[in-house]
Structure formats: structure tokens, C-alpha cells
Phi, psi and omega in degrees: 000114173265126176300134181283154180271171192294316187306310179295319181295320178297312181297323181297316181298318185296321178295318184297332175272357188299302182303312179301319180293320175301319174296317180295322173296317178295317174305306179307309182299310179299326175292322177290318191272318185268321183258009181044043175285149170297147188299327174296313179296321180298315176293321172306305181295323175295322176293319178294318174303318178298316181292313179303310178300314177303318189291312184288311176305309189284325173294317178288322180288321182292324179282318182286341178255015181057046177109011183245136160262177180299320179288325180286331177295320178294320185258011177049055172232149191225136176269130177223172176287170176300334177276351178093006182274165174296148177277163188262170179298315178304314180295321178301311185289324177296311182302317186278335169302320179272320183289345176279345169276107188314313188290332172293318180293325176295313177302320186292314182299308179309307182303316184297324185280315189280324181276348179057049177246150175267349175258132182271178173300317181291329175297317182296318186295313186263007182050056176234165170223161174250125191241153185265116182289337178289336178271358180281000000 
């Protein structure tokens, strides 16, 4: 089991955020154009919709596919426990609660790049690793 490198992980994360960001933009646009909400209130609702969709989609997808998100499925990387077992719902939820918040995700990526480690802050919190399934 080989721990996956930074590049695939960051690209996978960006892919995971495409659909939620699209929903957030659509929600914000509709609220501004159709409901005449103030732009700042519409942006707040759009950001909340983006976060909730990211949290729900990725937690459900991570658990139902035994460690894959949509982006990690494309790059053939998988989240597992340190013992190599499938992750639980609790672990998936905790990881996605933090990763869904953009500032936390940026700090996580910067930490991984600066410290030159393959385990991120959230991997350490949840005792997980991301492995390359092609090399198994």
C-alpha cells in the first residue's frame, strides 16, 4: 500500500468541489435575479448551499464507494485507515466537515506542501491515509 503524493490529492479535491461550487453560483445568481435578495445575503446562502452539498455528496460517496470520492475515483486514490481498512461514516463526516471549508482546505494543502509530508492535518486527525490503488 503506497501513500499517494500531493499532486493527485489536490487535483482530486478540486474535482470534488466542481459540482458544489456550480450549485453555489447557481443559487446565488437565482436569488439575486429572481428573488431580489441583497447580493451579500444571496452570496451567504449560495456559500452555505455549496458547503452543504460538498459535505453531503462527498460523505455519502466516500462511504458508499469504500473510500473514494468522485475526484479520487478518477485518479485511482483511496482513503483508508492506517490499518488499510475501509473508513467509517464518522471518519468520512469529520474529514468532509473540515475539507468543505475552503480556508481549512487551503491551510491543509499548504501544510502538506511546506512540511513535505504525504499525510495532511485531517489525515492525522482521523488516523487515515490516502493510497494509490493502481500500485497495490
